[in-house]
XYZ file of C-alpha atoms in Angstrom:
780
model
C 47.606 -3.770 16.611
C 45.319 -4.195 19.670
C 45.693 0.386 19.436
C 44.304 0.255 15.663
C 41.694 -2.181 16.538
C 40.789 -0.159 19.835
C 40.339 4.011 18.291
C 37.771 0.979 15.588
C 35.920 1.274 18.224
C 35.229 4.271 19.465
C 33.099 5.969 17.983
C 32.378 9.710 17.095
C 29.746 12.694 18.414
C 27.727 12.599 15.075
C 28.316 8.074 14.849
C 26.875 7.509 18.932
C 24.662 9.803 17.455
C 23.514 8.007 14.677
C 22.476 4.858 16.591
C 19.662 3.045 17.544
C 19.402 3.833 20.443
C 19.748 7.565 21.017
C 17.974 8.038 18.176
C 15.807 6.853 20.581
C 16.308 7.774 23.478
C 16.328 11.614 20.717
C 12.281 11.194 19.657
C 11.408 10.781 24.452
C 13.623 14.008 24.207
C 11.590 15.889 21.520
C 8.184 14.576 22.403
C 9.625 15.168 26.198
C 9.196 18.534 25.503
C 6.846 19.412 22.978
C 5.024 17.735 25.913
C 5.965 20.285 28.472
C 4.786 23.213 26.034
C 1.824 22.358 25.419
C 0.599 22.020 28.660
C 1.849 25.139 30.330
C -0.084 26.224 27.148
C -2.497 28.671 29.120
C -6.135 29.708 27.494
C -8.879 31.814 28.518
C -6.042 32.605 31.830
C -6.962 29.358 33.611
C -7.325 26.193 30.480
C -5.014 24.140 30.118
C -6.250 21.833 26.813
C -3.605 21.771 24.406
C -1.346 19.079 26.802
C -4.051 16.379 25.939
C -4.245 17.324 22.147
C -0.747 16.395 22.262
C -1.048 13.255 23.929
C -3.212 12.257 21.466
C -1.557 13.617 18.201
C 1.789 11.855 19.194
C 2.953 8.953 17.230
C 2.021 5.974 19.418
C 6.340 6.041 19.733
C 6.985 8.562 21.027
C 3.563 8.482 23.210
C 5.201 7.790 27.068
C 7.668 10.517 26.276
C 4.946 13.050 26.005
C 3.222 11.614 28.743
C 5.826 12.262 31.064
C 5.636 15.785 29.768
C 2.381 16.785 30.196
C 1.736 14.717 33.415
C 5.306 17.030 34.861
C 3.799 19.971 32.825
C 0.184 19.774 34.452
C 1.504 18.766 38.071
C 4.109 21.763 38.173
C 2.038 24.947 39.788
C 0.399 27.065 37.094
C -2.501 29.296 36.723
C -4.125 26.529 34.823
C -7.710 25.817 37.263
C -8.052 22.062 38.470
C -4.189 20.793 37.584
C -6.353 17.564 38.366
C -8.950 17.465 36.172
C -6.486 17.561 33.642
C -3.842 14.384 34.260
C -7.527 11.856 34.508
C -7.327 13.567 30.919
C -4.214 12.687 29.531
C -4.275 9.687 31.033
C -7.894 8.792 29.693
C -6.357 9.539 26.175
C -3.682 7.866 26.365
C -5.621 3.923 27.712
C -7.776 5.190 24.370
C -4.924 5.836 22.161
C -3.120 2.524 24.013
C -6.067 -0.188 23.496
C -6.864 1.027 19.788
C -3.602 1.146 18.874
C -3.458 -1.824 16.592
C -6.431 -1.002 15.503
C -5.422 1.228 12.078
C -7.957 2.326 10.468
C -9.167 3.774 12.200
C -5.747 5.345 14.132
C -5.305 6.114 10.557
C -8.608 8.395 10.144
C -8.620 12.143 10.638
C -11.236 12.774 12.953
C -9.215 10.668 15.747
C -7.235 12.486 17.398
C -9.614 15.425 17.307
C -12.381 13.055 19.415
C -9.761 10.872 21.282
C -8.850 14.659 23.344
C -12.580 16.023 22.951
C -13.744 13.362 24.453
C -11.094 13.567 27.953
C -11.811 17.272 27.923
C -15.087 17.032 27.696
C -16.094 14.433 30.765
C -13.857 15.328 33.056
C -15.185 19.400 31.913
C -18.410 18.082 32.981
C -17.866 16.065 35.686
C -16.286 19.596 37.304
C -19.481 21.278 36.244
C -21.667 19.057 38.280
C -18.779 18.926 41.417
C -18.981 22.689 41.598
C -22.061 23.318 40.299
C -21.057 25.690 37.572
C -23.190 27.871 34.860
C -24.712 28.457 31.830
C -21.852 30.455 31.238
C -19.474 27.686 32.898
C -20.333 24.707 30.458
C -19.949 26.588 27.566
C -16.359 27.675 28.309
C -15.540 24.506 29.199
C -16.936 23.425 24.826
C -15.135 26.101 24.091
C -11.969 24.462 25.399
C -12.801 21.531 24.293
C -13.691 22.297 20.604
C -10.106 23.674 21.317
C -8.621 20.573 22.210
C -10.031 18.414 18.808
C -8.597 22.140 16.693
C -5.336 21.763 18.176
C -4.344 17.806 17.869
C -5.629 18.417 14.315
C -3.298 21.140 13.578
C -0.485 19.040 15.031
C -1.209 15.587 13.111
C -0.798 17.599 9.982
C 2.227 19.297 11.337
C 4.097 16.397 12.479
C 3.211 13.914 9.383
C 4.861 16.406 7.640
C 7.866 16.344 9.704
C 7.983 12.805 9.406
C 7.576 12.806 5.345
C 10.795 14.823 5.221
C 10.161 15.356 1.680
C 11.459 18.873 2.459
C 9.351 22.499 3.471
C 9.559 23.078 -0.314
C 7.077 20.737 -0.831
C 4.250 22.420 1.845
C 1.659 23.805 0.769
C -1.338 26.405 2.381
C -3.268 24.472 3.928
C -0.044 22.498 5.422
C 1.925 25.840 5.810
C -0.813 27.309 8.036
C -1.671 23.675 11.029
C 2.420 23.947 10.749
C 1.910 27.798 12.120
C -1.013 27.160 14.395
C 1.469 24.865 15.702
C 3.856 26.148 16.661
C 1.868 28.877 17.721
C 0.431 25.952 20.399
C 4.654 25.879 21.774
C 4.664 29.387 21.601
C 1.378 29.885 23.989
C 3.626 28.346 26.937
C 6.216 30.684 26.851
C 3.234 34.380 27.120
C 3.233 33.615 30.488
C 6.723 33.837 31.090
C 8.214 37.415 31.189
C 11.670 39.760 31.353
C 11.328 43.327 32.231
C 7.954 42.987 31.548
C 7.301 41.995 28.710
C 6.256 38.319 27.061
C 8.714 36.636 25.513
C 5.858 34.380 24.386
C 4.885 38.066 22.445
C 8.817 38.537 21.501
C 8.932 35.561 19.423
C 5.862 35.741 17.725
C 6.408 39.203 16.604
C 10.500 37.220 15.106
C 8.823 34.894 13.680
C 6.283 36.916 11.359
C 9.179 39.159 10.761
C 11.248 36.424 9.378
C 7.919 34.825 7.147
C 7.263 38.119 6.122
C 10.571 39.118 4.917
C 11.715 35.336 3.703
C 8.041 34.755 2.517
C 6.691 37.929 1.367
C 2.868 38.370 1.356
C 1.661 34.470 1.827
C 4.040 34.558 4.327
C 3.338 37.279 6.196
C -0.620 36.990 6.116
C -0.263 33.428 7.470
C 1.881 33.831 9.643
C 0.010 37.041 11.524
C -2.471 35.185 11.111
C -2.445 32.050 13.347
C 0.171 33.411 16.025
C -2.520 36.244 16.179
C -6.030 34.269 16.399
C -3.483 31.196 18.965
C -1.820 34.614 20.954
C -5.128 35.886 21.657
C -6.261 33.482 23.714
C -4.464 33.965 26.588
C -6.210 36.013 28.601
C -8.636 37.984 27.442
C -7.529 41.435 27.692
C -5.612 41.185 25.137
C -8.021 40.132 22.022
C -6.418 42.983 19.850
C -3.750 40.944 19.348
C -5.351 38.223 16.467
C -5.576 41.933 14.596
C -2.922 43.685 15.008
C -0.708 40.336 14.175
C -2.936 39.340 11.036
C -2.351 43.251 9.806
C 1.290 43.376 11.502
C 2.258 40.444 9.230
C 0.563 41.819 5.436
C 1.830 45.252 5.883
C 5.518 43.150 6.556
C 5.189 41.125 3.755
C 4.185 43.782 1.549
C 7.409 46.436 2.052
C 9.262 43.111 2.680
C 11.058 44.405 -1.257
C 12.418 47.254 0.621
C 14.795 45.999 3.476
C 14.623 44.655 6.188
C 14.160 48.411 8.406
C 11.324 49.146 5.863
C 9.352 45.927 6.364
C 10.364 46.096 10.383
C 8.799 50.198 9.672
C 6.271 48.926 8.527
C 4.877 45.663 11.053
C 5.137 48.848 14.063
C 3.081 51.194 12.535
C 0.170 48.544 11.668
C 0.213 47.013 14.802
C 0.654 50.025 16.328
C -2.455 51.173 14.570
C -4.615 47.888 15.534
C -4.427 48.438 18.697
C -5.769 51.986 19.582
C -8.559 49.291 19.862
C -7.451 49.117 23.340
C -8.518 51.138 25.851
C -4.975 50.199 28.140
C -2.935 53.072 27.683
C -0.525 49.739 29.660
C -1.594 47.832 27.419
C -0.786 49.503 23.990
C 2.722 50.800 25.560
C 3.848 46.848 26.230
C 2.806 46.093 23.375
C 5.143 48.240 21.129
C 7.982 47.015 23.671
C 7.876 43.581 22.418
C 6.891 44.246 19.018
C 10.535 46.961 18.851
C 11.974 44.497 20.967
C 11.952 41.535 18.374
C 12.283 44.436 15.765
C 16.208 44.659 17.209
C 16.540 41.045 17.223
C 15.278 40.815 13.603
C 17.229 43.117 12.555
C 20.840 41.688 13.750
C 19.612 38.309 13.062
C 22.226 36.297 9.726
C 21.755 36.960 6.694
C 22.474 33.581 5.863
C 20.180 31.475 7.966
C 17.306 33.376 8.079
C 17.229 33.247 4.530
C 16.568 29.161 4.408
C 13.455 30.255 6.114
C 12.255 31.406 2.112
C 12.512 27.435 0.948
C 9.170 27.230 3.294
C 7.108 29.583 0.872
C 8.486 29.997 -2.349
C 6.833 26.449 -4.512
C 9.284 26.212 -7.767
C 7.459 26.285 -11.094
C 8.555 22.305 -11.499
C 7.620 20.939 -8.471
C 4.249 23.301 -9.198
C 4.164 21.709 -13.051
C 4.209 17.938 -11.751
C 1.508 18.115 -8.835
C -1.118 19.165 -11.237
C 0.711 16.123 -13.735
C 0.511 13.962 -11.287
C -2.776 14.769 -9.831
C -4.676 14.822 -13.959
C -3.104 11.569 -14.581
C -4.795 10.275 -11.581
C -7.284 11.581 -11.825
C -8.070 10.216 -15.897
C -6.543 6.397 -14.474
C -9.348 6.861 -11.952
C -12.216 7.478 -14.418
C -10.535 5.025 -16.547
C -10.488 2.179 -14.406
C -14.093 3.044 -13.671
C -15.399 3.210 -17.367
C -13.652 -0.811 -17.721
C -14.647 -1.706 -14.311
C -18.481 -1.220 -15.971
C -17.411 -2.494 -19.070
C -16.895 -5.646 -17.337
C -20.461 -5.617 -15.004
C -22.164 -4.950 -18.678
C -20.395 -7.855 -20.795
C -21.504 -10.472 -17.868
C -25.152 -8.970 -17.258
C -25.187 -8.951 -20.839
C -23.835 -12.759 -20.716
C -26.438 -13.607 -17.640
C -28.899 -12.879 -20.300
C -28.123 -14.297 -23.225
C -27.500 -17.785 -21.698
C -31.547 -17.280 -20.358
C -31.978 -18.025 -24.271
C -29.800 -18.843 -26.483
C -28.743 -22.211 -23.331
C -29.014 -25.843 -25.046
C -31.927 -27.547 -23.742
C -32.802 -31.488 -23.738
C -36.006 -30.508 -24.546
C -35.460 -29.134 -27.910
C -33.400 -32.383 -29.030
C -37.362 -34.145 -28.464
C -39.292 -30.732 -30.090
C -36.827 -31.705 -33.364
C -37.526 -35.637 -32.844
C -41.997 -35.007 -33.424
C -40.823 -32.206 -36.112
C -39.061 -34.456 -37.715
C -40.956 -38.066 -37.474
C -44.789 -38.265 -36.707
C -45.790 -35.246 -37.798
C -45.630 -37.209 -41.086
C -47.541 -40.033 -39.224
C -50.989 -40.684 -40.148
C -51.266 -42.134 -36.009
C -49.790 -38.658 -34.626
C -53.634 -37.348 -33.634
C -53.823 -40.827 -31.571
C -49.862 -40.195 -29.837
C -50.208 -36.629 -29.252
C -53.485 -35.844 -28.586
C -55.938 -38.807 -26.821
C -52.579 -40.661 -25.929
C -50.474 -36.814 -24.834
C -49.937 -38.102 -20.976
C -48.222 -41.710 -21.886
C -46.444 -39.873 -25.114
C -44.564 -37.512 -22.954
C -43.832 -40.066 -20.330
C -42.116 -42.029 -22.975
C -39.810 -38.804 -23.979
C -39.047 -37.737 -20.172
C -37.535 -41.321 -19.067
C -34.979 -41.158 -21.649
C -32.982 -38.546 -20.290
C -31.566 -40.769 -17.859
C -30.368 -43.178 -20.244
C -29.115 -40.254 -22.255
C -26.999 -38.492 -19.865
C -25.888 -41.768 -18.811
C -25.091 -43.877 -21.841
C -25.120 -41.063 -24.329
C -27.564 -42.859 -26.964
C -30.659 -45.151 -26.585
C -32.212 -47.829 -28.098
C -35.960 -49.162 -28.813
C -35.496 -51.174 -25.826
C -35.026 -47.998 -23.686
C -38.592 -47.133 -24.752
C -41.582 -48.500 -22.756
C -43.421 -51.264 -24.343
C -47.119 -49.594 -24.854
C -45.175 -47.305 -26.610
C -42.950 -49.345 -29.563
C -45.558 -52.060 -29.360
C -48.673 -49.196 -31.482
C -45.345 -46.316 -32.751
C -44.314 -47.787 -37.157
C -41.278 -45.607 -36.298
C -39.578 -46.892 -33.832
C -35.999 -47.230 -35.468
C -36.348 -43.669 -37.611
C -37.166 -42.451 -33.600
C -34.002 -43.357 -31.342
C -32.160 -42.777 -34.793
C -33.686 -39.713 -34.418
C -32.543 -39.429 -30.798
C -28.859 -40.318 -30.124
C -28.430 -37.849 -33.570
C -30.292 -34.814 -32.503
C -28.652 -35.632 -29.001
C -24.680 -35.940 -30.182
C -25.345 -32.541 -32.467
C -27.176 -31.621 -28.895
C -23.896 -32.197 -26.787
C -21.217 -30.746 -29.162
C -23.741 -27.726 -29.039
C -23.571 -27.453 -25.498
C -19.829 -27.842 -24.893
C -19.198 -25.302 -27.366
C -21.470 -23.087 -25.540
C -19.267 -23.787 -22.708
C -16.569 -23.373 -23.904
C -18.130 -19.974 -24.910
C -18.960 -18.656 -21.392
C -15.797 -20.134 -20.117
C -13.897 -17.631 -23.247
C -16.469 -15.320 -22.138
C -15.332 -15.012 -18.641
C -11.703 -14.240 -19.048
C -12.540 -12.149 -21.546
C -15.018 -10.096 -18.471
C -12.608 -10.326 -16.173
C -9.637 -9.068 -17.896
C -11.119 -6.515 -18.589
C -11.757 -6.263 -14.752
C -7.862 -7.144 -14.731
C -7.701 -3.508 -16.551
C -9.502 -1.979 -14.189
C -7.835 -2.830 -11.494
C -4.147 -2.270 -12.012
C -4.963 1.088 -13.777
C -6.504 0.876 -9.426
C -3.386 0.078 -9.179
C -1.113 2.410 -11.365
C -3.280 5.433 -9.630
C -2.154 3.785 -5.652
C 1.258 4.034 -6.624
C 1.158 7.284 -8.625
C -0.270 9.230 -4.655
C 2.822 7.159 -3.199
C 5.026 10.071 -4.849
C 5.892 13.471 -3.507
C 7.362 15.193 -5.882
C 9.620 15.183 -8.968
C 12.239 15.591 -9.963
C 13.941 16.983 -13.207
C 17.122 17.975 -12.175
C 18.624 14.441 -10.680
C 16.350 12.963 -13.579
C 18.578 15.205 -16.240
C 21.653 14.254 -14.632
C 21.152 10.249 -15.199
C 19.584 11.000 -18.457
C 23.048 12.585 -18.746
C 24.312 9.092 -17.855
C 22.875 6.550 -19.821
C 24.219 8.533 -22.768
C 27.685 8.166 -21.872
C 27.492 5.245 -21.012
C 25.670 5.124 -24.771
C 22.418 3.773 -23.580
C 20.056 6.288 -25.541
C 17.679 7.992 -23.178
C 13.978 8.365 -24.711
C 12.394 8.960 -20.446
C 13.827 9.114 -17.442
C 11.472 10.077 -14.130
C 13.126 10.346 -10.900
C 9.814 10.288 -7.761
C 10.750 10.816 -4.464
C 7.654 9.253 -2.780
C 6.374 10.428 0.888
C 9.315 8.062 3.070
C 11.935 10.769 0.831
C 13.149 6.832 -1.282
C 14.002 8.342 -4.983
C 13.063 5.077 -7.949
C 14.262 5.998 -10.849
C 12.026 5.327 -13.969
C 14.062 4.976 -17.402
C 12.783 3.697 -20.822
C 15.939 3.712 -24.042
C 15.987 2.105 -26.799
C 17.283 -1.614 -26.870
C 20.558 -2.058 -25.712
C 23.134 -4.484 -25.330
C 23.123 -6.205 -22.082
C 26.404 -8.333 -21.617
C 28.339 -5.319 -22.973
C 26.276 -2.935 -19.375
C 27.910 -2.540 -17.187
C 25.285 -2.570 -14.817
C 28.128 -2.239 -11.524
C 29.371 1.112 -12.949
C 27.091 2.564 -14.264
C 24.784 2.293 -10.453
C 27.659 3.336 -9.024
C 28.256 7.072 -11.270
C 24.093 6.976 -11.116
C 24.945 7.080 -7.171
C 27.147 10.141 -7.301
C 25.224 12.523 -9.447
C 21.415 11.508 -7.333
C 23.572 12.025 -4.420
C 22.464 9.249 -3.213
C 22.595 5.072 -2.713
C 21.217 2.918 -5.466
C 21.096 -0.464 -6.446
C 21.751 -1.986 -9.513
C 19.031 -1.591 -11.748
C 15.985 -4.594 -12.743
C 16.632 -3.948 -16.726
C 13.425 -5.926 -19.212
C 12.665 -5.264 -22.487
C 9.086 -5.091 -24.673
C 8.419 -3.473 -28.116
C 12.509 -2.997 -29.365
C 12.827 -0.263 -26.227
C 13.667 -0.753 -23.047
C 12.767 -0.748 -19.664
C 15.347 0.977 -16.262
C 13.786 0.638 -13.221
C 15.892 1.768 -9.937
C 15.367 2.193 -6.437
C 18.206 3.115 -3.590
C 20.255 0.922 -1.395
C 18.464 -0.814 0.617
C 18.527 -2.369 4.856
C 18.976 -5.278 3.527
C 19.842 -7.920 1.609
C 18.917 -11.362 0.837
C 21.438 -14.176 -0.221
C 20.079 -16.827 -2.127
C 20.498 -20.500 -2.731
C 18.619 -22.265 -4.890
C 19.062 -26.137 -6.333
C 16.981 -29.025 -8.403
C 15.717 -32.048 -9.053
C 14.310 -33.005 -12.575
C 11.803 -36.230 -12.312
C 13.204 -39.352 -14.211
C 16.875 -37.530 -14.402
C 15.003 -36.353 -17.296
C 15.289 -32.509 -19.267
C 12.825 -30.489 -18.926
C 11.233 -29.790 -15.393
C 8.047 -29.208 -14.477
C 9.959 -26.818 -12.115
C 10.393 -22.952 -12.770
C 11.929 -21.102 -10.590
C 12.367 -16.527 -10.558
C 14.534 -14.990 -8.901
C 14.628 -10.612 -9.442
C 14.781 -6.857 -7.157
C 11.951 -4.896 -8.451
C 13.126 -2.071 -8.477
C 10.991 -0.399 -5.661
C 13.201 -1.327 -3.535
C 11.849 -5.299 -2.016
C 13.602 -8.842 -4.407
C 10.401 -11.062 -5.428
C 11.209 -15.015 -5.309
C 8.445 -16.806 -7.957
C 8.352 -20.367 -7.757
C 5.626 -22.663 -10.192
C 5.280 -25.748 -10.189
C 2.968 -27.073 -13.615
C 0.450 -30.368 -13.360
C 2.351 -33.515 -13.751
C 6.017 -34.198 -14.718
C 7.906 -34.046 -18.179
C 7.054 -31.507 -21.069
C 3.531 -30.661 -20.440
C 3.741 -29.792 -16.324
C 7.115 -27.930 -18.071
C 5.915 -25.657 -20.198
C 2.742 -25.095 -17.663
C 5.052 -24.409 -14.733
C 7.626 -21.922 -16.872
C 4.780 -20.492 -18.311
C 3.328 -19.003 -15.248
C 6.423 -17.468 -13.074
C 7.598 -16.195 -17.075
C 4.531 -14.788 -16.875
C 4.117 -13.433 -13.762
C 7.424 -12.425 -13.548
C 7.187 -9.885 -16.414
C 3.766 -8.883 -15.303
C 5.963 -7.743 -11.954
C 8.776 -6.174 -14.172
C 7.033 -4.478 -15.908
C 5.471 -3.110 -12.377
C 2.114 -4.603 -12.443
C 0.113 -5.160 -9.254
C 0.310 -9.078 -7.839
C -3.284 -9.974 -7.549
C -3.662 -8.236 -11.103
C -0.718 -10.464 -12.663
C -2.221 -13.463 -11.063
C -5.751 -13.023 -12.757
C -3.858 -12.429 -16.379
C -1.945 -15.396 -15.971
C -4.910 -17.606 -14.947
C -5.944 -16.283 -18.618
C -3.129 -17.582 -20.816
C -3.525 -20.639 -18.796
C -6.621 -21.346 -19.755
C -6.695 -19.619 -23.437
C -4.065 -21.698 -23.775
C -5.552 -24.498 -25.345
C -8.614 -25.919 -24.838
C -7.189 -29.024 -22.668
C -6.743 -29.028 -19.488
C -3.698 -26.490 -17.352
C -2.765 -25.909 -14.156
C -0.175 -25.072 -12.519
C 0.949 -23.903 -9.192
C 2.624 -20.216 -7.710
C 4.166 -19.150 -4.640
C 5.810 -16.513 -4.825
C 8.108 -13.756 -1.472
C 8.221 -10.338 -2.285
C 10.729 -9.248 0.294
C 10.690 -5.430 1.777
C 15.110 -4.986 2.089
C 13.636 -1.245 4.113
C 12.278 -2.510 6.252
C 12.425 -6.622 6.058
C 8.598 -7.261 5.953
C 7.169 -10.604 4.137
C 4.222 -10.973 1.976
C 4.130 -14.342 0.994
C 0.555 -15.018 -1.954
C -0.026 -19.115 -2.540
C -2.044 -19.843 -5.445
C -2.500 -23.615 -4.772
C 1.361 -23.609 -3.831
C 2.485 -25.953 -1.603
C 3.854 -25.050 3.017
C 6.607 -22.629 4.059
C 9.452 -22.786 6.077
C 10.144 -19.889 7.798
C 13.149 -19.862 10.197
C 12.923 -16.195 13.317
C 14.541 -16.343 15.849
C 16.700 -19.631 15.451
C 13.270 -20.772 15.457
C 11.414 -22.601 12.713
C 7.916 -22.531 11.999
C 5.436 -23.651 8.307
C 4.179 -21.147 6.750
C 0.951 -22.797 5.059
C -2.040 -20.864 3.482
C -4.363 -23.293 1.158
C -5.546 -21.969 -2.060
C -6.052 -23.328 -5.064
C -3.928 -23.436 -8.650
C -4.441 -21.404 -11.568
C -5.351 -22.445 -14.515
C -8.858 -23.969 -13.378
C -11.076 -21.775 -12.434
C -12.327 -18.271 -13.917
C -11.438 -16.096 -11.305
C -8.103 -16.795 -9.636
C -7.014 -15.754 -5.966
C -3.684 -15.413 -3.939
C -3.979 -16.569 0.041
C -1.243 -14.818 1.652
C -0.113 -14.289 4.588
C 3.055 -11.071 6.181
C 5.811 -12.031 8.266
C 9.045 -9.602 8.642
C 12.220 -10.563 9.318
C 14.834 -9.262 10.870
C 18.923 -9.779 9.749
C 19.827 -13.654 9.881
C 16.166 -15.427 9.181
C 15.611 -17.546 6.707
C 12.891 -18.346 4.372
C 12.954 -21.720 1.983
C 10.254 -21.650 -0.292
C 9.444 -25.506 -1.733
C 7.864 -26.922 -4.702
C 5.280 -30.587 -3.658
C 7.806 -32.924 -4.177
C 10.048 -32.224 -1.101
C 7.271 -32.687 1.709
C 5.523 -35.396 -0.200
C 6.553 -37.384 2.884
C 5.669 -34.966 5.796
C 6.893 -31.690 6.173
C 8.257 -31.627 10.065
C 11.217 -33.121 8.944
C 12.043 -30.072 6.338
C 11.260 -27.386 10.001
C 13.803 -29.615 12.196
C 16.597 -29.295 9.158
C 16.047 -25.508 9.297
C 15.787 -25.304 12.705
C 19.606 -27.378 12.977
C 21.033 -26.288 10.254
C 23.862 -23.972 11.303
C 25.151 -23.645 7.689
C 25.931 -19.897 6.855
C 25.813 -20.640 3.205
C 22.093 -21.279 1.717
C 23.571 -22.857 -1.737
C 24.277 -26.281 0.344
C 20.643 -25.967 2.974
C 19.137 -25.623 -0.787
C 21.207 -28.828 -1.250
C 21.050 -30.754 1.481
C 16.965 -30.326 1.700
C 16.468 -32.056 -2.059
C 18.959 -34.557 -1.659
C 17.746 -35.535 2.064
C 13.685 -35.613 -0.477
C 15.593 -38.077 -2.475
C 15.980 -40.143 -0.262
C 12.811 -40.133 1.768
C 10.647 -40.720 -1.379
C 9.784 -44.091 -0.079
C 6.699 -44.611 -2.724
C 7.850 -46.184 -4.743
C 7.414 -43.323 -7.334
C 10.000 -39.083 -8.149
C 8.758 -35.616 -8.678
C 10.562 -32.541 -8.733
C 11.848 -30.530 -7.168
C 12.950 -27.451 -6.666
C 14.406 -25.347 -3.256
C 15.151 -21.895 -3.265
C 16.599 -20.940 -0.694
C 16.119 -17.580 0.944
C 18.319 -15.959 3.421
C 18.246 -12.090 4.826
C 21.623 -9.635 5.758
C 21.622 -5.968 6.915
C 23.933 -4.643 4.659
C 26.640 -2.550 6.199
C 27.030 1.963 5.829
C 30.213 2.634 3.005
C 32.630 4.968 4.814
């Protein structure tokens, strides 16, 4: 048994390379090699800007390996002019990258890397020009070198992004292919100065790459690769500028004749290259170039067919991919346009409402005007009151407004004595004012309600607009649709008694597949989710999580995501105020089908049936909308509108939402009037407090948000305000000191302790939800 245990602890080479430490080492080693190669790439015979460009372009995680590789490349002997200058430039670029790394929007800008490489190369060049007294031509060369560095960093960023996406080479666009070719050309340029028997190793590799691209990519592959390699290599020295034309023409002709076989394609390249080389006056350069082409052609002829055939995926875009890309862009544009149109309608409704309010809003002066029209117009003293003593009469009516607002009615004694002494219709005036004011209050209340509903309607237009925008942004995240996998999933559903209506398998930029399926209504009680998940995982070649299934309008919607890194273990316990039957707190816990675990706690106002309705309504609607793919902010607005329109009485509830990303451990906490939460990370618990207003109070509702990152073994505790009626320090201490492994036990302990600590004679609903993040073990 001991021997078996020892054997199990030994890792194979493949398993060792899969460990996080080994991966980090390999990443740094790869960055070191690329940086070294870029720093050895010389242009114009003595300039080496590409090392600095590599520093600006490399992802931050591999920057230090890149810095060491570039630094070593610059320090080793070469034909570079003033190597110390490039060392200063690379240190400046690295310092800028390190300083600005936290500014996400800035470093994600397309011009960030080009500027980071352009500025240090140009500044150090101008400094050398000032020290050595360089003429205008020399300064122009420094400027050109800086522009080359900026362009190279842009190409390297694009090429690196394609590699990190991991979506497969068949998803490359023409622009992406050009960036990859130019980036590869920079690396090959480092080998152009290495000669074997008088032949440049870099030139041989470039020709070999062009021939392979033409063979498996046709005219497109040969032309793009030939132009890119020719442009880069022609910059090495001024004497071989003919390469740009020779390689471009050779790649084009090799691609044209590639259907006729390897030999014909290679001969077409050799002949085309020879014709383009006739412009060179130096016979020695022409012969050397021909020898390099012939050497590459020999290697090309003996190149293994099985190895080279994989390159065809670089240039071939399947028809279904082209169709899905066009369909995706079309849907995104329509969603964006519809979102803008609805946003415009919302603005128009609000503008019209503001203008109408100026004309139709109830006015207290209208009460007095109607009384005057109904009573004073028939009085014989009208001339005396409203012409001779107009100011005194207006002051008499003006003093009534505050009394009406305060008491709701007036009496004869509320008028000034000088007014009542000469008025012969006081009783009629008082009754008329009280009646007109009661009608005024009714109209004012109705107008407020109409304005509130009008605001809700306008807000719904805005919410719908935001929903469409979120859908468009979600579609942007997906790189392609896998129609073959969708057909396989459809077959599995049919075999399990589910009638599929539509199935979509989407692959995002991180190569994660998401399955969305719409089917006829199914009996969830008879559906074996575990078996269905296992079969779908087998046919797709990926490991999926259990599906999230919801129903609407007689149809069933199923959403699945790949099996994540973490799993959430939960514990839930609840105490009902007064040990009653209805709890004002409500909770939901479910996966959203996109690799996130969603937890929701809602606390209705007060206790009993009314609070139970509000809490259940808020949590239930929120859960349904999230399951349907609606964003959190839009879902909150819809919940808020539902509570506002539910009845004329005030209805409000708090919402506490936590979205746990099971792939990276990131947790987004969103609170609308909810109490604090407790987070235990690395054995230490802290209070998370984000003040905000509940839903159902104002027409506009917003989440207060905070994002944290958890690791395996960390805890997140959500609860209603009944827990912290006597303070929250004891909760933090209890969570810190808890040594158990079952979250349910901690939830029960917190509820029990909260009941004991309540010393104000009141009872309240109490809900506790404990989430524990645990890393999934790899399946054998």
